[in-house]
Tab-separated table of C-alpha atoms in Angstrom:
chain	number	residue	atom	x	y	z
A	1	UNK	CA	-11.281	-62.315	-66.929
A	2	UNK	CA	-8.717	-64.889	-66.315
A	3	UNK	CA	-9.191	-67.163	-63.071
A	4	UNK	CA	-5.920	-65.558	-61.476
A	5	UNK	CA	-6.914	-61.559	-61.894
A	6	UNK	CA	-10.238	-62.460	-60.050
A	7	UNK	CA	-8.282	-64.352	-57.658
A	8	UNK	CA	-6.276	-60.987	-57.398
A	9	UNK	CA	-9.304	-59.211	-57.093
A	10	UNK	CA	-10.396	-60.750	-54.329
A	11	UNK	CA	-7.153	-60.911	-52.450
A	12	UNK	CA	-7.439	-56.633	-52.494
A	13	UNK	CA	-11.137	-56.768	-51.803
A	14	UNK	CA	-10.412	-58.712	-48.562
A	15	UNK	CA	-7.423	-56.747	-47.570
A	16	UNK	CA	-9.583	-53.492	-47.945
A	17	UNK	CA	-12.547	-54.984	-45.546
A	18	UNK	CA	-10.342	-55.714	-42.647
A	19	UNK	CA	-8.017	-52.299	-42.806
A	20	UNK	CA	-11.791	-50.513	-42.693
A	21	UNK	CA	-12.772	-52.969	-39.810
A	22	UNK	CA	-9.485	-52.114	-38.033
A	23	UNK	CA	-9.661	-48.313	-38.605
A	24	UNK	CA	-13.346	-48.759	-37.242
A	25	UNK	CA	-12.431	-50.805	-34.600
A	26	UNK	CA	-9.627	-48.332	-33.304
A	27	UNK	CA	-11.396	-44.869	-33.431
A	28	UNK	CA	-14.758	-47.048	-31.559
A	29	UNK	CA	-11.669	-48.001	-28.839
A	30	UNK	CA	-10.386	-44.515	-28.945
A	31	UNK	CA	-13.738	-42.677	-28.456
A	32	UNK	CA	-14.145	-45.133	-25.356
A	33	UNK	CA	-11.061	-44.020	-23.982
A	34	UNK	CA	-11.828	-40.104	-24.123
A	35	UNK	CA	-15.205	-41.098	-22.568
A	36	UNK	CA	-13.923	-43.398	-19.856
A	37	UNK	CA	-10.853	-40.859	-19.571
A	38	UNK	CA	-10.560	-39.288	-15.795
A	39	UNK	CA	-8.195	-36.892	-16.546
A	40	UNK	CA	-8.034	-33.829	-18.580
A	41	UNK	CA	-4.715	-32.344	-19.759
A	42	UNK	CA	-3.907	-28.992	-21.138
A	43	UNK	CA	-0.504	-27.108	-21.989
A	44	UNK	CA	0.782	-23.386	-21.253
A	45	UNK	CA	3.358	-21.175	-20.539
A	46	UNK	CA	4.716	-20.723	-17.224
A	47	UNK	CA	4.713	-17.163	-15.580
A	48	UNK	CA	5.738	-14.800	-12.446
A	49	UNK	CA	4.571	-11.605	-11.154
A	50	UNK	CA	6.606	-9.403	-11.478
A	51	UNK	CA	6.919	-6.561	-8.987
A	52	UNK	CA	8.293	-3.155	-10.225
A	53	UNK	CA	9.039	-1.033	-7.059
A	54	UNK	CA	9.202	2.788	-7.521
A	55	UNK	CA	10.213	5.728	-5.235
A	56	UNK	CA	6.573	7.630	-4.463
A	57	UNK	CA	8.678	10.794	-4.593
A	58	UNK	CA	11.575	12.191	-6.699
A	59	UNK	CA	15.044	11.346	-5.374
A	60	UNK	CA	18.621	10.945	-6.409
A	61	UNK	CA	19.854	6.922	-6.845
A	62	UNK	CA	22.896	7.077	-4.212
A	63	UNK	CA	23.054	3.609	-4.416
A	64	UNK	CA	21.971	0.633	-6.369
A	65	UNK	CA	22.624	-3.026	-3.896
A	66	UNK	CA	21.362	-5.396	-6.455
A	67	UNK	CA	22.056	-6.732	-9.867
A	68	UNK	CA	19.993	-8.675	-12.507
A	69	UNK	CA	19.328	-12.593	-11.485
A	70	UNK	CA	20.247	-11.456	-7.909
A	71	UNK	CA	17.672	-13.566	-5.454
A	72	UNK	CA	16.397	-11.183	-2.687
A	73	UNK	CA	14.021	-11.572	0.209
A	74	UNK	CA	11.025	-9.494	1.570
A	75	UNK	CA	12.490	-6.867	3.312
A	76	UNK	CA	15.887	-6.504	1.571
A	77	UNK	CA	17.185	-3.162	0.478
A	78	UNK	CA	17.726	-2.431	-3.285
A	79	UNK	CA	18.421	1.010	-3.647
A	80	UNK	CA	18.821	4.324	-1.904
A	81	UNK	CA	17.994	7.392	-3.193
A	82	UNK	CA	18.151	10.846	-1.357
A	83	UNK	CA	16.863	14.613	-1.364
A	84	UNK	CA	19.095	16.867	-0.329
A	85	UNK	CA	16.080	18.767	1.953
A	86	UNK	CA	15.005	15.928	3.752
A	87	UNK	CA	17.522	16.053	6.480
A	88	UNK	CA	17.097	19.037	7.383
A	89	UNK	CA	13.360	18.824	7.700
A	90	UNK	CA	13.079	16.542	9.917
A	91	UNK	CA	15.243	18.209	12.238
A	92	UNK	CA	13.171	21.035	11.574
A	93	UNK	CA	9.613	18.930	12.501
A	94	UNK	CA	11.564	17.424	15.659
A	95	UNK	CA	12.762	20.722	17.183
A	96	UNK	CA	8.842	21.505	16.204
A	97	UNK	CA	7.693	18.031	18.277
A	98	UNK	CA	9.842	19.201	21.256
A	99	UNK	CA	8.589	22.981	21.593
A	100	UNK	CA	5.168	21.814	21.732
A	101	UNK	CA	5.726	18.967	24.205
A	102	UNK	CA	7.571	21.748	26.495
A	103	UNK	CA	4.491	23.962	25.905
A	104	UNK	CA	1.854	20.938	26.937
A	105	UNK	CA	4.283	20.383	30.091
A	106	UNK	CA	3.823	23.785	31.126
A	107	UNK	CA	0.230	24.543	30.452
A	108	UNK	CA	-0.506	20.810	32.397
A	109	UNK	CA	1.549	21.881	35.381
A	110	UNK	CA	0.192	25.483	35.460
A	111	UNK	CA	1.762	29.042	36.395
A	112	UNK	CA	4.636	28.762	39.225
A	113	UNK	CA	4.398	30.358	42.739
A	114	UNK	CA	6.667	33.102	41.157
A	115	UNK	CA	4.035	33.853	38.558
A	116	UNK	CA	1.322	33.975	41.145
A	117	UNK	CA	3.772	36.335	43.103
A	118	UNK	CA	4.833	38.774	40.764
A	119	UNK	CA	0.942	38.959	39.917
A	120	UNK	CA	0.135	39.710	43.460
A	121	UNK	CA	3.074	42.306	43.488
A	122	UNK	CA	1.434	44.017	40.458
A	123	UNK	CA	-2.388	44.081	41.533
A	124	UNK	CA	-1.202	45.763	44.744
A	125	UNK	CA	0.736	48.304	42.439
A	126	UNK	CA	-2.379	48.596	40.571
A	127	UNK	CA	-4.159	49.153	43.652
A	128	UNK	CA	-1.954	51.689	44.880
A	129	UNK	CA	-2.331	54.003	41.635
A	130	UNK	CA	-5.845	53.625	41.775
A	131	UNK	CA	-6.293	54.801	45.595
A	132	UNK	CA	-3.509	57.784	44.696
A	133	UNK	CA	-5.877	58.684	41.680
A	134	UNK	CA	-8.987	58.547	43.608
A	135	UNK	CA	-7.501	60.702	46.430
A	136	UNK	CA	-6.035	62.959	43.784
A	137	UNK	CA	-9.642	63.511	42.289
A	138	UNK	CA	-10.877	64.414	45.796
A	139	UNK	CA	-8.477	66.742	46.881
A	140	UNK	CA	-9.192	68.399	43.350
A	141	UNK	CA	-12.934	68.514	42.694
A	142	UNK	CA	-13.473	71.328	45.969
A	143	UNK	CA	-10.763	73.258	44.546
A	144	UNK	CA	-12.109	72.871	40.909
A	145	UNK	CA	-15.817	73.785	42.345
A	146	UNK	CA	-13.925	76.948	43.686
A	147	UNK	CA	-12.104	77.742	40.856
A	148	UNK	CA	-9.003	77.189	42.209
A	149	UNK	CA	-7.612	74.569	39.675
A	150	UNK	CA	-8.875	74.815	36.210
A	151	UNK	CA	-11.503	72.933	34.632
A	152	UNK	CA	-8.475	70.495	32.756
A	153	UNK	CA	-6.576	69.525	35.837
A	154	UNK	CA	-10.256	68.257	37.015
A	155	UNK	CA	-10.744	66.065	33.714
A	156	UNK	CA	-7.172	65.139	34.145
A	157	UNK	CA	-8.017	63.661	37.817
A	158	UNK	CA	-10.380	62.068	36.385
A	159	UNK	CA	-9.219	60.485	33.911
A	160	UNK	CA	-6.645	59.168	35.788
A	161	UNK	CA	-8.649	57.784	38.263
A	162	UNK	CA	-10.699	56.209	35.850
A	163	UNK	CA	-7.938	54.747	33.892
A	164	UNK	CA	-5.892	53.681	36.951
A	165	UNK	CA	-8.953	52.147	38.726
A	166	UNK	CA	-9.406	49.862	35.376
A	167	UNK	CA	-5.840	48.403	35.707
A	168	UNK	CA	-6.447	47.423	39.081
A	169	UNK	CA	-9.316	45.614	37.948
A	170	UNK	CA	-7.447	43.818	35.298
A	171	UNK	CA	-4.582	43.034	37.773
A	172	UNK	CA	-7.209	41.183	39.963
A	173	UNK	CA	-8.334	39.194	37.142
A	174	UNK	CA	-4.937	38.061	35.855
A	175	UNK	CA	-3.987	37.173	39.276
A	176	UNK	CA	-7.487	35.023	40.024
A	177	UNK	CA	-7.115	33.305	36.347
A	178	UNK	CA	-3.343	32.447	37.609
A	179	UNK	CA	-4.997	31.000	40.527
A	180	UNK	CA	-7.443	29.102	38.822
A	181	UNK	CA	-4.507	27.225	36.986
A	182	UNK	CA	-4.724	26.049	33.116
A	183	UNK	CA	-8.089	25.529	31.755
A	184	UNK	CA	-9.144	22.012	30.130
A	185	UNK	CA	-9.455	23.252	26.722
A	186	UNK	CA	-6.171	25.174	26.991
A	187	UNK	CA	-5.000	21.917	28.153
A	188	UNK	CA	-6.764	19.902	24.897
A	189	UNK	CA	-5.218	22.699	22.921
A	190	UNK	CA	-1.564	22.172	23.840
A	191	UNK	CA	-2.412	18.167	23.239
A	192	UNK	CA	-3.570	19.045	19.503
A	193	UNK	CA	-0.317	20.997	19.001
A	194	UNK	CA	1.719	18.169	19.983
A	195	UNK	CA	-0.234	15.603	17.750
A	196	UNK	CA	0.038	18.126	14.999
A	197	UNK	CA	3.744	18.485	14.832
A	198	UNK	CA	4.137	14.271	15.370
A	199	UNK	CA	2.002	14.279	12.427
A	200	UNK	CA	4.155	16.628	10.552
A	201	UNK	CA	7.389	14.672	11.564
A	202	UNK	CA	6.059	11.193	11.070
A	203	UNK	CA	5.203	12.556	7.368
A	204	UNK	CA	8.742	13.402	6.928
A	205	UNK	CA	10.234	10.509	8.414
A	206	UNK	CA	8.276	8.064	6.411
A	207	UNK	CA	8.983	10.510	3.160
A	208	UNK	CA	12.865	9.832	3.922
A	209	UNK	CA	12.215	6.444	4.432
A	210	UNK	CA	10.186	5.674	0.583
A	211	UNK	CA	13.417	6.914	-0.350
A	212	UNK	CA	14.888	3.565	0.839
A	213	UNK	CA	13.417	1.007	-1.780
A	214	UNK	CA	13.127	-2.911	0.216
A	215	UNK	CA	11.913	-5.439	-1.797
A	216	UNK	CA	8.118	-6.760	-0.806
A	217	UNK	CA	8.485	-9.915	-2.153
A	218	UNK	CA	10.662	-13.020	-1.705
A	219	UNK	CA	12.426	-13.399	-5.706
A	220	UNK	CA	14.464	-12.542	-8.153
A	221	UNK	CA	15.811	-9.201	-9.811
A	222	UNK	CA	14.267	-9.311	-13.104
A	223	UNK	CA	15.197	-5.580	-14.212
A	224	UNK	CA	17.527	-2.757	-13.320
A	225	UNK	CA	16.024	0.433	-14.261
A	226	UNK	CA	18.177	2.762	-12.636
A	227	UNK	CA	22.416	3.647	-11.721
A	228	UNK	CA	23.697	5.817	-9.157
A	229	UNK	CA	23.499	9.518	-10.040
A	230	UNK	CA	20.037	8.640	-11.705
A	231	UNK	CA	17.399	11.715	-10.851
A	232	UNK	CA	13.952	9.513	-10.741
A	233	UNK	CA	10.868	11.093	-10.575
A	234	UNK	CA	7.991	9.444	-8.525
A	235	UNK	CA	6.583	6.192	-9.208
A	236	UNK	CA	9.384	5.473	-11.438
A	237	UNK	CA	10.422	1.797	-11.446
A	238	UNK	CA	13.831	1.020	-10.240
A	239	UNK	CA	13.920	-2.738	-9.637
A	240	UNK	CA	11.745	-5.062	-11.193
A	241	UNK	CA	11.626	-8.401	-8.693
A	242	UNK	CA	9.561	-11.524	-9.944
A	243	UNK	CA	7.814	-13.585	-7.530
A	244	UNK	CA	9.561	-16.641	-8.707
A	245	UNK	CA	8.149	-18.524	-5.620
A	246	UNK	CA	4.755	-18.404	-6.553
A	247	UNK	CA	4.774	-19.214	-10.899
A	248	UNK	CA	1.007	-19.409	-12.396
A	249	UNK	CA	0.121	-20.526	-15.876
A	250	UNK	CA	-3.236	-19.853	-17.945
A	251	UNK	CA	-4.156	-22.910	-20.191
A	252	UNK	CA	-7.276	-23.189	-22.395
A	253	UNK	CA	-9.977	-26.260	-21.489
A	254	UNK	CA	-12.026	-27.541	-23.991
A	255	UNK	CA	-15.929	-26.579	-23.129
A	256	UNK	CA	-17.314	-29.989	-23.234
A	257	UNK	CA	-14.175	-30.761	-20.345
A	258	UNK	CA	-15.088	-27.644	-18.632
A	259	UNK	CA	-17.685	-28.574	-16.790
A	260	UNK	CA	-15.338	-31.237	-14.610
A	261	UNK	CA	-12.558	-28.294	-13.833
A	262	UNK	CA	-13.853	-26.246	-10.311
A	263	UNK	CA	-11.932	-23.646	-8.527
A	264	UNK	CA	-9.667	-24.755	-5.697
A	265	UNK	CA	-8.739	-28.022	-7.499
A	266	UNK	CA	-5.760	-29.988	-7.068
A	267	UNK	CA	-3.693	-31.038	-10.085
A	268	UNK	CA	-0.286	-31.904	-11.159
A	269	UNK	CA	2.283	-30.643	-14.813
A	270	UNK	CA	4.690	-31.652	-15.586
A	271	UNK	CA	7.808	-29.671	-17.564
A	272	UNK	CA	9.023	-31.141	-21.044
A	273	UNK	CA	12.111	-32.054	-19.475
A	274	UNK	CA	11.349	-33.466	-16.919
A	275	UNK	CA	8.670	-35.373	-17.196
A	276	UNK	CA	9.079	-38.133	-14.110
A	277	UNK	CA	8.542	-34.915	-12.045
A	278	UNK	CA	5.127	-33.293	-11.337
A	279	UNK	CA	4.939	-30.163	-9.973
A	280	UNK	CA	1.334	-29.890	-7.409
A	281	UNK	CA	-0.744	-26.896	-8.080
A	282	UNK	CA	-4.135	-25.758	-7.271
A	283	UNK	CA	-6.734	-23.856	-9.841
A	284	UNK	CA	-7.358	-19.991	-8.853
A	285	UNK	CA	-9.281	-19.186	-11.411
A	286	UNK	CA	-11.390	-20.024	-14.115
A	287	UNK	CA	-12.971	-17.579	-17.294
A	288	UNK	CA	-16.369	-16.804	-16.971
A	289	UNK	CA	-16.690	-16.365	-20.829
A	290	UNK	CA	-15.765	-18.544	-23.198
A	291	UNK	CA	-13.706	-17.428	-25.649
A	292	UNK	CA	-12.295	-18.853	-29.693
A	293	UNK	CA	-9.017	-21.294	-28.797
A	294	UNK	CA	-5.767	-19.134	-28.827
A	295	UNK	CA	-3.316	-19.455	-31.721
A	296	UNK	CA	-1.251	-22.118	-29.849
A	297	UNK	CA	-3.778	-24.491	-29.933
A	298	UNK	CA	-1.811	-27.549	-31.311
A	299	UNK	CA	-4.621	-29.464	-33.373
A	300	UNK	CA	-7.330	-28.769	-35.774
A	301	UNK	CA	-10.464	-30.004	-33.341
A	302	UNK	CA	-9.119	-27.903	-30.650
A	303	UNK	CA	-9.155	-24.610	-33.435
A	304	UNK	CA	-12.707	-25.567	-33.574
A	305	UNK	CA	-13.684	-24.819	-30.616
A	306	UNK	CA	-14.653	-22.984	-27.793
A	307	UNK	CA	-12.059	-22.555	-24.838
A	308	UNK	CA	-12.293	-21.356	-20.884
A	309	UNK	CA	-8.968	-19.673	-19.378
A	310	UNK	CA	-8.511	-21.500	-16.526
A	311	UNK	CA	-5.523	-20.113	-14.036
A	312	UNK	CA	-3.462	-22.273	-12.052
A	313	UNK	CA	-0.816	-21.419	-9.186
A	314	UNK	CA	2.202	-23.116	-8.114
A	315	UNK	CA	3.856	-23.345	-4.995
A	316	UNK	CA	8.007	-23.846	-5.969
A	317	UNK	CA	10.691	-23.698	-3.392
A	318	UNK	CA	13.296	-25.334	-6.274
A	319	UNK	CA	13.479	-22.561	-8.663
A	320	UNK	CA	12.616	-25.239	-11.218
A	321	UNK	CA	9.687	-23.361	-12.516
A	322	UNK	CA	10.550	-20.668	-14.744
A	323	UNK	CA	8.593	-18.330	-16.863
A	324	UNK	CA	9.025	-19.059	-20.122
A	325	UNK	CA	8.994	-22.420	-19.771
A	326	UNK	CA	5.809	-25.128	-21.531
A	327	UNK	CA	4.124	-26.578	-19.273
A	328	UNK	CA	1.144	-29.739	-19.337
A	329	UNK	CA	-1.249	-29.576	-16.759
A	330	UNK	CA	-3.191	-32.581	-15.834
A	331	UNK	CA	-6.808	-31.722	-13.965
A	332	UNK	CA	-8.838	-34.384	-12.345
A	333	UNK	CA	-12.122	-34.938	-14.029
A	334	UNK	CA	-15.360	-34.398	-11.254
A	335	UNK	CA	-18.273	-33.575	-12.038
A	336	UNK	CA	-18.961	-31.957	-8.758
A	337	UNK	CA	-20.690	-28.466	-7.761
A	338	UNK	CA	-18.356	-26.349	-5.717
């Protein structure tokens, strides 16, 4: 070999010994850096809840208030819907309400001096009859014992004075129990009618009323499931409203970083494009099983493997954060028991 090829030689040999040094040298300073790191980051996909709100009983769509992207707040009416009986039941349970009230007025204020009168008037009728039967019956038995009126006429007597001595007897009681005045448990009666037919109407009214659909939620109109004309039957959704105030995302943490993620932890993310911006958010929830790494996992260690769901909320008043949209999530790393 000629004194220039093994002057070559060495030239490559020496090259090769300090790339290997520097290759060594960098993963040695990158390994430091994941074990000195204080952070731990993770991506996902934003998301809302969506809220689909549904008549609880069948109904005609009269009217339909919102469109798709429309931004509504708690309380807000979407759509009406109507049965064409509901009207006129709850007239029907009100005139119901009403009699019953009038009925728990009377039997609390008791029978009138007119009542008590025209009983009176009737027990001395009753009274009467009885003392003309009785006299009857006296003037007859002699002339029965004699003959003198047949053994009928005498049964007749009495009967009559039986029968007529009875009603007198019944007079006096009606007139004493119209004294006496309403009983307590007529009283508690009367009471139950009138909570029974206030139950009866308040079950109408607030059956006319699911046919009124509000939103529950501050957001925005995701769906519209229904026009007017429409014939829905229960629990059908109308409107679908996302909770865009409140967007969540599930990301996947490795298990040797998931140990330093707790529930109730602060963190920040950051969208793709907008990167100078981090969004606060607070983890809700965290897997209790571990599971393989989903098929988004970006690199071939993280395929390896095992990953924890964790769940984190966001509080957005912006709008900024929409589902759909990639999103990097930065936890703090503590190793701290909750």
């Amino acid at each position: 070999m000629s004194s220039a090829s093994g002057l070559r030689l060495c030239n490559v040999l020496l090259r090769s010994s300090l790339s290997y040094s520097l290759l060594l040298a960098s993963l040695a300073l990158l390994a430091c850096q994941r074990a000195t790191s204080t952070t731990i980051t993770a991506t996902g996909t934003l998301e809302i809840v969506d809220v689909d709100v549904a008549p609880t009983t069948a109904g005609r769509v009269v009217r339909v208030l919102v469109d798709e992207g429309a931004l509504v707040h708690a309380g807000d009416t979407l759509a009406i819907l109507t049965q064409p009986t509901s009207r006129a039941d709850i007239q029907g349970r009100a005139s119901t309400v009403a009699a019953s009230r009038a009925t728990l007025r009377e039997v609390e204020r008791g029978p009138r001096i007119q009542q008590i009168q025209q009983a009176q008037a009737e027990l001395r009728a009753a009274e009467a009859d009885a003392a003309r039967a009785a006299a009857d019956l006296e003037r007859i038995r002699p002339l029965a014992d004699r003959q003198i009126v047949s053994r009928q006429q005498l049964d007749a007597a009495v009967t009559a004075a039986k029968v007529t001595a009875e009603q007198r007897e019944a007079a006096r009681a009606a007139l004493r129990l119209l004294q006496q005045g309403s009983t307590s448990e007529q009283i508690a009666a009367a009471r139950a009618q009138v909570g029974t037919a206030k139950a009866a109407l308040s079950a109408s009214e607030a059956l006319a009323g699911d046919l009124v659909l509000v939103s529950p939620v501050n957001g925005l109109v995701t769906s519209r499931n229904a026009e007017p004309g429409d014939v829905l039957a229960p629990a059908t959704p109308t409107i679908t409203v996302g909770d865009v105030t409140q967007p969540w995302v599930r990301v996947y943490v490795n298990q040797r970083a998931i140990p330093f993620v707790h529930i109730g932890d602060s963190v920040r993310a950051v969208l793709d494009g907008v990167p100078n911006h981090p969004f606060p958010g607070r983890v809700v929830a965290i897997s209790p099983r571990a599971e393989y790494t989903p098929r988004v996992a970006l690199t071939e260690d993280e395929r390896a493997d095992l990953m924890f769901g964790v769940k984190v909320m966001f509080i957005d008043s912006t709008g900024t954060l929409k589902a759909g949209l990639p999103i990097t999530v930065t936890f703090p790393r503590r190793l701290n028991a909750r």
